[in-house]
Coordinates of C-alpha atoms and ligand atoms in Angstrom, one line a residue:
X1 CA -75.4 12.1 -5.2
X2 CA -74.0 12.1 -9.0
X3 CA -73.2 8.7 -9.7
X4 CA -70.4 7.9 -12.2
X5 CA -68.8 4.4 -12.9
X6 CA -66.4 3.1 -11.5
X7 CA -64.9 -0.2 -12.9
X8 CA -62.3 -2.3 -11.9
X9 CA -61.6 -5.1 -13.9
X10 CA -64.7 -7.3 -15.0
X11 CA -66.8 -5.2 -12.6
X12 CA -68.2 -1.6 -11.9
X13 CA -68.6 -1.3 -8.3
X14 CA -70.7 1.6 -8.5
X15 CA -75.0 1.7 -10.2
X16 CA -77.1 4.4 -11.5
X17 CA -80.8 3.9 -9.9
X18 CA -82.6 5.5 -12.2
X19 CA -80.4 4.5 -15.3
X20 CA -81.2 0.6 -14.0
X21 CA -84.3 1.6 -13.9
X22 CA -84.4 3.0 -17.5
X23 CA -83.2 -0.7 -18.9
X24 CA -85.6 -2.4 -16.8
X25 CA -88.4 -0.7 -18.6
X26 CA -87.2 -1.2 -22.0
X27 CA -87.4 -4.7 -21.4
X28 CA -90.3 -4.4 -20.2
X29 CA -91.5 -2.9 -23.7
X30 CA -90.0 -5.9 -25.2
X31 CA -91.8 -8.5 -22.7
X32 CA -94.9 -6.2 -23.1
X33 CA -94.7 -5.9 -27.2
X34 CA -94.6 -10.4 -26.7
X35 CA -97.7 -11.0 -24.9
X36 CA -99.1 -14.3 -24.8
X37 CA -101.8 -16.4 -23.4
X38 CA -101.4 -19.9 -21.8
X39 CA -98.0 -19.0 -19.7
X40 CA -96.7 -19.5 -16.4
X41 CA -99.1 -17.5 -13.5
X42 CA -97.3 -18.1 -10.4
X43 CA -93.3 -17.8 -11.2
X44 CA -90.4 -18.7 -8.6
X45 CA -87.4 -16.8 -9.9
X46 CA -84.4 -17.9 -8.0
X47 CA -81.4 -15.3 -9.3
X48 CA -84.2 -12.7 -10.6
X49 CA -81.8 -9.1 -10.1
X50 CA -79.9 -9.5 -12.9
X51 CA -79.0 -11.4 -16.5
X52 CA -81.2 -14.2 -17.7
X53 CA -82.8 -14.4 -14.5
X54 CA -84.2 -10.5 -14.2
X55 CA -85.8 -11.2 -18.2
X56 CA -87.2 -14.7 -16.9
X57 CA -89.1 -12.3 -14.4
X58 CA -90.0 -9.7 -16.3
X59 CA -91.1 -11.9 -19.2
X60 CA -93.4 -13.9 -16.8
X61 CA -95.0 -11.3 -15.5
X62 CA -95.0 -8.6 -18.6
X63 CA -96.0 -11.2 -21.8
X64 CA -98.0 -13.2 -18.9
X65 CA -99.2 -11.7 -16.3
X66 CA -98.0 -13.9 -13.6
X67 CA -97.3 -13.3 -10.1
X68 CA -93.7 -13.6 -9.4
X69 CA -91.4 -13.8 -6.5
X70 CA -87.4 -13.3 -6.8
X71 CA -84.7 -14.4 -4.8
X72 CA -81.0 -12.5 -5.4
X73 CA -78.0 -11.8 -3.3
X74 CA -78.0 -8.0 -3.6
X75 CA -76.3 -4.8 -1.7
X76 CA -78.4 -2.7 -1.0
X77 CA -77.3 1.3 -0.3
X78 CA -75.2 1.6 2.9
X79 CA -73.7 4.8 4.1
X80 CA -74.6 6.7 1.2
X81 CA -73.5 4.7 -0.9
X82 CA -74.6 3.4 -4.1
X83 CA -76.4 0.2 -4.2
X84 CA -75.9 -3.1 -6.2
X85 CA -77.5 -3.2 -9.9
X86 CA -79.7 -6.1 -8.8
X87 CA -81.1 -4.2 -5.8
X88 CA -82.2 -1.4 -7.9
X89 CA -83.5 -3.4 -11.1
X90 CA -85.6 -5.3 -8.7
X91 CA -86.9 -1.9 -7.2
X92 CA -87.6 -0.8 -10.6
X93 CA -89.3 -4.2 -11.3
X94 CA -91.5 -4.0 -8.3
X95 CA -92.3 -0.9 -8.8
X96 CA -93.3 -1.0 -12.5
X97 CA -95.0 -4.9 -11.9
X98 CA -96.9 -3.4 -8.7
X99 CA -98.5 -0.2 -11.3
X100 CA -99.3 -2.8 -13.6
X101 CA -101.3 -4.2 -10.6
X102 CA -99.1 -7.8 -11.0
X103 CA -98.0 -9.2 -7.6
X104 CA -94.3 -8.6 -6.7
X105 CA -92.5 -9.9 -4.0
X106 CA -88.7 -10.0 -3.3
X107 CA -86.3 -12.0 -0.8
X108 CA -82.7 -10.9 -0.7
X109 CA -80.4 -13.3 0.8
X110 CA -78.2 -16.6 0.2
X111 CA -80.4 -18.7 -1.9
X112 CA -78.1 -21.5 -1.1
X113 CA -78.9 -21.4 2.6
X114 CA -82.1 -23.6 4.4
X115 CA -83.2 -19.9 5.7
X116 CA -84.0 -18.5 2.3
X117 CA -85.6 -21.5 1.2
X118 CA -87.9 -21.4 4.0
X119 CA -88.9 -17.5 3.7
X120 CA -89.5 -18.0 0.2
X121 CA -91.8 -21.1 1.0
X122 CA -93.8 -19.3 3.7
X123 CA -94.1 -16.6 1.6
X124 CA -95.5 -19.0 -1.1
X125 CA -97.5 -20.2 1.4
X126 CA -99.5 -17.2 2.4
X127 CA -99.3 -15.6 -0.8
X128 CA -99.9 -17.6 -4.0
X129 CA -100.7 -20.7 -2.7
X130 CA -98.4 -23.1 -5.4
X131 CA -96.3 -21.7 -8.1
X132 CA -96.2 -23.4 -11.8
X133 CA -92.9 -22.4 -13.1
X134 CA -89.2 -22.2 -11.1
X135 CA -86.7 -20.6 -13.2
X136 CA -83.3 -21.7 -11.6
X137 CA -80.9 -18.9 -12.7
X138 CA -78.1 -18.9 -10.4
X139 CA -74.4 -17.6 -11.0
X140 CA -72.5 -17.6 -8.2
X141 CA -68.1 -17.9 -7.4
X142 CA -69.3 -19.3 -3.8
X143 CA -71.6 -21.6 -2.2
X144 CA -71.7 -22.7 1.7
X145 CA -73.6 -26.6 1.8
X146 CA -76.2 -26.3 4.2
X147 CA -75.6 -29.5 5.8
X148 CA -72.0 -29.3 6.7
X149 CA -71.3 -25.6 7.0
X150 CA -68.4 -26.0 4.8
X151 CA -68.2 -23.0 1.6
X152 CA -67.1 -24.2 -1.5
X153 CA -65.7 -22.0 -4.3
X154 CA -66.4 -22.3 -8.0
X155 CA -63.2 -21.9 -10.8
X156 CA -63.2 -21.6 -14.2
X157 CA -59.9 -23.4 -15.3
X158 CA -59.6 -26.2 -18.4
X159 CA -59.1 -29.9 -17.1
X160 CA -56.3 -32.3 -17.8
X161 CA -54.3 -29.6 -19.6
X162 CA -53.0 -25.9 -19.8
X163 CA -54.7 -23.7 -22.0
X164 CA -53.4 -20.5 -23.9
X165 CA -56.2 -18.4 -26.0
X166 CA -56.8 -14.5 -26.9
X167 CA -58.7 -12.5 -24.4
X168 CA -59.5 -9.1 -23.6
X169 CA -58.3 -6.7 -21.2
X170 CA -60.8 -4.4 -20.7
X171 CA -58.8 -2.4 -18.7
X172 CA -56.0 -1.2 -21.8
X173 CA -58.9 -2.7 -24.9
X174 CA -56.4 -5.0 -26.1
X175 CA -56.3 -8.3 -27.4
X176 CA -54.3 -10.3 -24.9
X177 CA -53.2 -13.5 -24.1
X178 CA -54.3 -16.0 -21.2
X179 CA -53.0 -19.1 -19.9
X180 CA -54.8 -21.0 -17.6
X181 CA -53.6 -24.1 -15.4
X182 CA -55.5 -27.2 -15.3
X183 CA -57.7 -27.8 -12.5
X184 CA -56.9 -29.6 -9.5
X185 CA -59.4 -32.6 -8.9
X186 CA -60.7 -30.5 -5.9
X187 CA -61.7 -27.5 -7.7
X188 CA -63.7 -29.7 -10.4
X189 CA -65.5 -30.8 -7.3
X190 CA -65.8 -27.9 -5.4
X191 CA -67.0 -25.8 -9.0
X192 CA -69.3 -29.0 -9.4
X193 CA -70.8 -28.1 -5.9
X194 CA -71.6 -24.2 -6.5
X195 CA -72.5 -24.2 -10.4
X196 CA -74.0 -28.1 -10.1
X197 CA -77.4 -29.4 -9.8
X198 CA -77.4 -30.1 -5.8
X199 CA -78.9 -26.6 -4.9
X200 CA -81.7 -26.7 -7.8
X201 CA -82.5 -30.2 -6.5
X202 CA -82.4 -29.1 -2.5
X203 CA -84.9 -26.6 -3.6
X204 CA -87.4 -28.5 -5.6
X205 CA -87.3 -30.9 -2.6
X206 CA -87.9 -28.5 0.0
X207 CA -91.2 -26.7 -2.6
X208 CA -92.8 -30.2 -3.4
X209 CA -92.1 -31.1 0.6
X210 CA -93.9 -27.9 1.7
X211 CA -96.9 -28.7 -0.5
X212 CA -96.3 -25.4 -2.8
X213 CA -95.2 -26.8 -6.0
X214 CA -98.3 -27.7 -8.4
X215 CA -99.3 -30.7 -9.7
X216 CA -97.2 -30.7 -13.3
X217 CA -95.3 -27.8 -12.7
X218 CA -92.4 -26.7 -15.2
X219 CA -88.7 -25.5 -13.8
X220 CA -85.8 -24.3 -16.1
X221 CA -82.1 -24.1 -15.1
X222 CA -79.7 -22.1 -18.0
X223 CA -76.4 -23.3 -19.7
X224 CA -74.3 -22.5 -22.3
X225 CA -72.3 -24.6 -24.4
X226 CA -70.9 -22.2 -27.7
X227 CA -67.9 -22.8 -30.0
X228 CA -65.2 -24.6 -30.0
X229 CA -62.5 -22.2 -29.1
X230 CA -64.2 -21.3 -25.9
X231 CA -65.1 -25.5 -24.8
X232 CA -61.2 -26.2 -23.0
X233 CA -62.6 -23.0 -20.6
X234 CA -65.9 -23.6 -20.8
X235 CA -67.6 -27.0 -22.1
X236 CA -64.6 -29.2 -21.2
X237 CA -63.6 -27.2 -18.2
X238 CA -64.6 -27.1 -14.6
X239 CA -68.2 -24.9 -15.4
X240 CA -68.8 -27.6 -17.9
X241 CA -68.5 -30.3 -15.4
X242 CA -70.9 -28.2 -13.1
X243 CA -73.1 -27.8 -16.6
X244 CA -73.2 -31.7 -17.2
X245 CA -74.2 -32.1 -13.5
X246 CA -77.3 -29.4 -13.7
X247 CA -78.2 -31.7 -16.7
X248 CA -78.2 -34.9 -14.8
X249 CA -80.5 -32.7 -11.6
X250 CA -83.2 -32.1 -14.5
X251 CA -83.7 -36.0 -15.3
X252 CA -83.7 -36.5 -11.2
X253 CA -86.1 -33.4 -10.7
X254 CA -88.5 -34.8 -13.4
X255 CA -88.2 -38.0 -12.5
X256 CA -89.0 -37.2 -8.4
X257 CA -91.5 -34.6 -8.5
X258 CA -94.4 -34.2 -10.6
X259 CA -92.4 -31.3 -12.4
X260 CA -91.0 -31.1 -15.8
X261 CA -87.6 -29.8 -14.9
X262 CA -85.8 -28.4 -18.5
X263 CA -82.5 -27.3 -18.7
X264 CA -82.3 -24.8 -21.7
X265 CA -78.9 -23.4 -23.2
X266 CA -78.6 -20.1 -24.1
X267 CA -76.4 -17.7 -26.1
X268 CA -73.7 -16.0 -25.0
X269 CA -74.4 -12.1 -23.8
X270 CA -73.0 -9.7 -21.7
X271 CA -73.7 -9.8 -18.0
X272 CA -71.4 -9.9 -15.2
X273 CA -71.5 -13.7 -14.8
X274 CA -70.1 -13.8 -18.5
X275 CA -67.0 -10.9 -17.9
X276 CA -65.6 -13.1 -15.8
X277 CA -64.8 -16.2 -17.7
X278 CA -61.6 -15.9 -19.7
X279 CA -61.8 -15.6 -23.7
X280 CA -65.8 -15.5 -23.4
X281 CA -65.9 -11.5 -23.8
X282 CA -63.4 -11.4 -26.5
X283 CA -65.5 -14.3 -28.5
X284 CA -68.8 -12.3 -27.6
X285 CA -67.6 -9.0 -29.0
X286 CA -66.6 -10.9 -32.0
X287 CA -69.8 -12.6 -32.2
X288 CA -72.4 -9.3 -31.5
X289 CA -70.4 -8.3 -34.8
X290 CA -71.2 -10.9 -37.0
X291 CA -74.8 -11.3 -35.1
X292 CA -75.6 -7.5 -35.2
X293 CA -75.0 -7.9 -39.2
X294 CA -77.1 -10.4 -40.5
X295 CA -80.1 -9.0 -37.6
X296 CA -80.5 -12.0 -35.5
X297 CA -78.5 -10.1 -32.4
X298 CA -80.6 -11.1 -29.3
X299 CA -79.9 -10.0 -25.8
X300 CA -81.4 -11.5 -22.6
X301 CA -84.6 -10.1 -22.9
X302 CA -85.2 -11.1 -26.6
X303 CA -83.6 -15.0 -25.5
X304 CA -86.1 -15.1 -22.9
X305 CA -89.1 -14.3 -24.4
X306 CA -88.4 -16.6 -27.6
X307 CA -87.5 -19.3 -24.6
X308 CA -90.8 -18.2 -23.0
X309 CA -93.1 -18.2 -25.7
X310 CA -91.9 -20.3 -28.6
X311 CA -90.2 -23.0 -26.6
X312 CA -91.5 -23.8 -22.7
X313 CA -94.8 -22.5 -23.4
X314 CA -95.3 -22.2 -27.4
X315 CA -95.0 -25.1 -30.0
X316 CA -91.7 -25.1 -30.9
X317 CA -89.2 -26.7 -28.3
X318 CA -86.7 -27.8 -29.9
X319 CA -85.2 -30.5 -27.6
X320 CA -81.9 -31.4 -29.2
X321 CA -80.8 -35.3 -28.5
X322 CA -80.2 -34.7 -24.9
X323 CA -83.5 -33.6 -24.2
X324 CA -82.1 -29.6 -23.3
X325 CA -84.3 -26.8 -24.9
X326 CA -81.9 -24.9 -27.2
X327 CA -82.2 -21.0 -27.7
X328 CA -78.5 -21.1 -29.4
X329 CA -79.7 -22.0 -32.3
X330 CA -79.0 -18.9 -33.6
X331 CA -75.5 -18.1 -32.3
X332 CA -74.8 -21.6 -33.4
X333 CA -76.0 -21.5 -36.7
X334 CA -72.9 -22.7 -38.7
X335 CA -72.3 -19.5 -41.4
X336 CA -72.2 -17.2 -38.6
X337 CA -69.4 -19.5 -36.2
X338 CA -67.4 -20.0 -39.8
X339 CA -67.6 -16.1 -40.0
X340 CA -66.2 -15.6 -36.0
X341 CA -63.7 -18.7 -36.6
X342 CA -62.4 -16.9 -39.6
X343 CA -62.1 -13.2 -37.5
X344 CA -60.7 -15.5 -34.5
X345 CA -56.9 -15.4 -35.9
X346 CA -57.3 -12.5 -37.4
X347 CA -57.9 -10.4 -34.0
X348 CA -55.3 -8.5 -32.4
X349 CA -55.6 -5.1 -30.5
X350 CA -54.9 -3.1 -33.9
X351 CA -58.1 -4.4 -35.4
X352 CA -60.0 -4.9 -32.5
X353 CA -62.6 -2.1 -33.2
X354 CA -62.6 -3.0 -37.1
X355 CA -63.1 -6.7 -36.4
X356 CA -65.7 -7.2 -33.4
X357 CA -68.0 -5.1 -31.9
X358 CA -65.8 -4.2 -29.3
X359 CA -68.0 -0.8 -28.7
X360 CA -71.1 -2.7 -28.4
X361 CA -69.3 -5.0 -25.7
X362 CA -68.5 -2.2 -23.7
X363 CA -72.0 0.0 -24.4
X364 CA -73.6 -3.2 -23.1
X365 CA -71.5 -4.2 -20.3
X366 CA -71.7 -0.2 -18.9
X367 CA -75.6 -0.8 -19.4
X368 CA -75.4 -3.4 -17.1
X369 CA -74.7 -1.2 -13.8
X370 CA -77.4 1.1 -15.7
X371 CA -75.3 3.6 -17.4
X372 CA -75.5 4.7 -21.3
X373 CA -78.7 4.7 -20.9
X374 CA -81.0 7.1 -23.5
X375 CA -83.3 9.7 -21.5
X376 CA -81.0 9.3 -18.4
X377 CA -79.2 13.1 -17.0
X378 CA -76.0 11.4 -15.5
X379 CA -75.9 14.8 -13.9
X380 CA -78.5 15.3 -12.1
X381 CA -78.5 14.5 -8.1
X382 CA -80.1 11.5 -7.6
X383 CA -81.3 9.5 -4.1
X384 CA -79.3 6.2 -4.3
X385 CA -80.8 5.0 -0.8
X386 CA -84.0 3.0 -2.4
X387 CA -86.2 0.4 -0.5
X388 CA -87.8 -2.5 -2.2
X389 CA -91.1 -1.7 -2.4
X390 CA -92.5 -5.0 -1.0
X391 CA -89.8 -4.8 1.6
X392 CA -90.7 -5.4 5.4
X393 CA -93.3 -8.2 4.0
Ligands
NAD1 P1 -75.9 -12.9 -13.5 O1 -74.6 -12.7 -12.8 O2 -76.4 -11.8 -14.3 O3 -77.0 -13.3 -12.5 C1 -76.8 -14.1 -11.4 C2 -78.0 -14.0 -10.4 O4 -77.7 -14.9 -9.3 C3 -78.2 -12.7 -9.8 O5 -79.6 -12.4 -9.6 C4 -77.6 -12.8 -8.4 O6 -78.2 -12.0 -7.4 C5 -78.0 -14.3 -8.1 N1 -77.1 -14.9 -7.0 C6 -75.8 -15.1 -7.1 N2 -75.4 -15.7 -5.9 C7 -76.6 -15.9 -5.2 C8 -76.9 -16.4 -3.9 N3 -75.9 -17.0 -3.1 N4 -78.1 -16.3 -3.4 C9 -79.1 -15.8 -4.2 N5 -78.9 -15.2 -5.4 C10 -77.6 -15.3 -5.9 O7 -75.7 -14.2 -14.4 P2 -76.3 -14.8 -15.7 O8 -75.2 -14.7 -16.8 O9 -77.7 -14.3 -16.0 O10 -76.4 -16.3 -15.4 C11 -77.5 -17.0 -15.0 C12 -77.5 -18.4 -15.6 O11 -77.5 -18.4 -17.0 C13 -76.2 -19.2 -15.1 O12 -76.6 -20.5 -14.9 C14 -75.4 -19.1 -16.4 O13 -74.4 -20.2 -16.5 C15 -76.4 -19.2 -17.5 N6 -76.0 -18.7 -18.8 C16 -75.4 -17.5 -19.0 C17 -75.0 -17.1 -20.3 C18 -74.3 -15.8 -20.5 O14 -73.8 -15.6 -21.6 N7 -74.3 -14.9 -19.5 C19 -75.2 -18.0 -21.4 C20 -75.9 -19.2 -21.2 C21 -76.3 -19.5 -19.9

């Protein structure tokens, strides 16, 4: 069929396979262009279709050559109709890591659930043996505890107080306005439970249990903390609360296991975990701007090989005072947030295009669901029913 996107709202509900394809192998030229010894060999990737988590993969196994096995919540092709972006990166990452002759295996299912952890422990099990790095990359609206059955849904709302910022509608490209309620005490809890540590924990439990962690083993989880515009949503909201609680998981992780568990903050980019939070797009369109200008723009796959190579495994980690790995440093760096503070007010619908890179946004957010892609014919008749290639494992 001829694929064309179809968005509605912060989502496309429709994915090119071979234009997913086409952006999986360019970061793979980046991964491949940063190859280093002394890196992970056996990678767990828990959230590896898409975002931070897909570059995590392909950085282990393109700039290290490690085995890696990735667990996602993906839709694959049903009725002729196209599949998620996830399912068909991680076919184009399976197929491109198994020609490289690097093990790839996937399991598709609800990483939150006792069943998944188990298949991807067996699969350990017979396959690798141990792993030496779990990346914990998660982003999720909904989580079901496997203990009492019960499904808990994330928010992302300010706490203690209403809060009124600029945003983008990406349905009209216009500045608007947002005003989001406070919080109820339940949904901090109930965000704590899907976004928190718990699940990162349950599943370094059940690996060191099962005898398939190694001795000294390193696992990352990803957070963000940005500017100050975006904290009443983010930093100080509900996700922050979940944020501070993945925090206090790494110490417990570390502190249990024979693991060092890291959590590293990221910059902001586009990916469909990030279209969703209020103000963040409008902030990151702004930013890519000022970013893009002085050349220090990074997107996931640049962030996770500099988190990769110069931080977890290089000799430059950067632990700020809490003890979290920081890859923000350049986002952060304080003549490029005066230069977005000082477009902040300044940023209406009118000078939208002038003063961010709105364009870039939305070339970047299409990319995601593989379209825009250079070398792709959007015309062309293509078969969206694709297998994993290490399905029926
Ligand atoms: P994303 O939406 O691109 O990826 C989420 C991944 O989680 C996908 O692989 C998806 O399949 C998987 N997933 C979701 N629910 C699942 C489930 N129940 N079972 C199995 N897999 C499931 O998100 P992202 O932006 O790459 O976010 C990853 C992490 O990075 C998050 O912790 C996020 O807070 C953090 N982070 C993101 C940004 C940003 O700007 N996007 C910045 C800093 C930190």
């Amino acid at each position: 069929m001829i694929v064309k996107p179809r968005i509605r709202g912060f989502v496309c509900i429709t994915a090119h396979p071979k234009g997913c394809e086409a952006k999986v192998g360019k970061e793979i030229a980046v991964a491949q262009a940063a190859k280093k010894d002394g890196g992970p060999k056996k990678v767990l990737v828990i959230g590896s279709s898409t975002g931070y988590g897909l570059s995590s993969r392909i950085v282990s196994a393109f700039s290290h050559d490690a085995a890696t096995l990735g667990v996602f919540f993906e839709r694959p092709s049903q009725n002729g109709k196209p599949a998620s972006a996830g399912w068909y990166n991680s076919v184009a990452f399976e197929k491109a890591a198994h020609e490289a002759g690097l093990y790839a295996k996937s399991i598709n299912g609800d990483a939150f659930s006792d069943e998944i952890k188990n298949r991807a422990i067996e699969t350990i099990k017979a396959d690798l043996g141990q792993v030496d790095l779990v990346v914990y990359s998660l982003a999720s609206p909904r989580r079901t505890d496997p203990k009492t059955g019960e499904t808990h849904r994330s928010v992302l709302k300010p706490i203690g107080q209403n809060f009124t910022n600029r945003s983008l509608d990406t349905d009209k490209d216009a500045v608007c306005e947002v005003s989001i309620d406070p919080a109820s005490e339940e949904e901090i809890t109930d965000t704590v439970k899907v976004m928190g540590g718990e699940d990162w924990e349950l599943w370094m439990d059940a690996l060191d249990q099962a005898g398939v962690l190694a001795p000294g083993a390193k696992s990352v989880a990803y957070s963000y903390i940005g500017p100050e515009l975006t904290w009443p949503v983010y930093t100080n909201g509900t996700i922050g609360q979940a944020k501070k609680d993945v925090e206090r998981a790494a110490a417990a992780i570390s502190e249990k296991h024979d693991c060092q568990a890291l959590v590293a903050i990221n910059k902001a980019v586009v990916t469909q975990a990030s279209s969703a939070i209020p103000v963040v797009p409008l902030y990151i369109s702004i930013l890519f701007k000022v970013m893009k200008a002085r050349g220090t723009h990074e997107d996931c796959i640049e962030q996770m090989v500099r988190l990769f190579n110069k931080r977890l495994y290089g000799d430059d980690a950067q632990l700020d005072s809490e003890g979290r790995i920081r890859v923000d440093d350049w986002e952060m760096e304080a003549d490029v947030q005066q230069a977005v503070a000082a477009i902040w007010p300044e940023i209406s619908s009118e000078t939208l295009l002038e003063k961010s890179d709105y364009i870039g946004y939305q070339e970047n957010f299409l990319t995601l669901f593989g379209f825009g892609l250079e070398g792709v014919d959007y015309g062309e008749d293509v078969d969206v029913e694709l297998d994993l290639p290490s399905a029926g494992f």
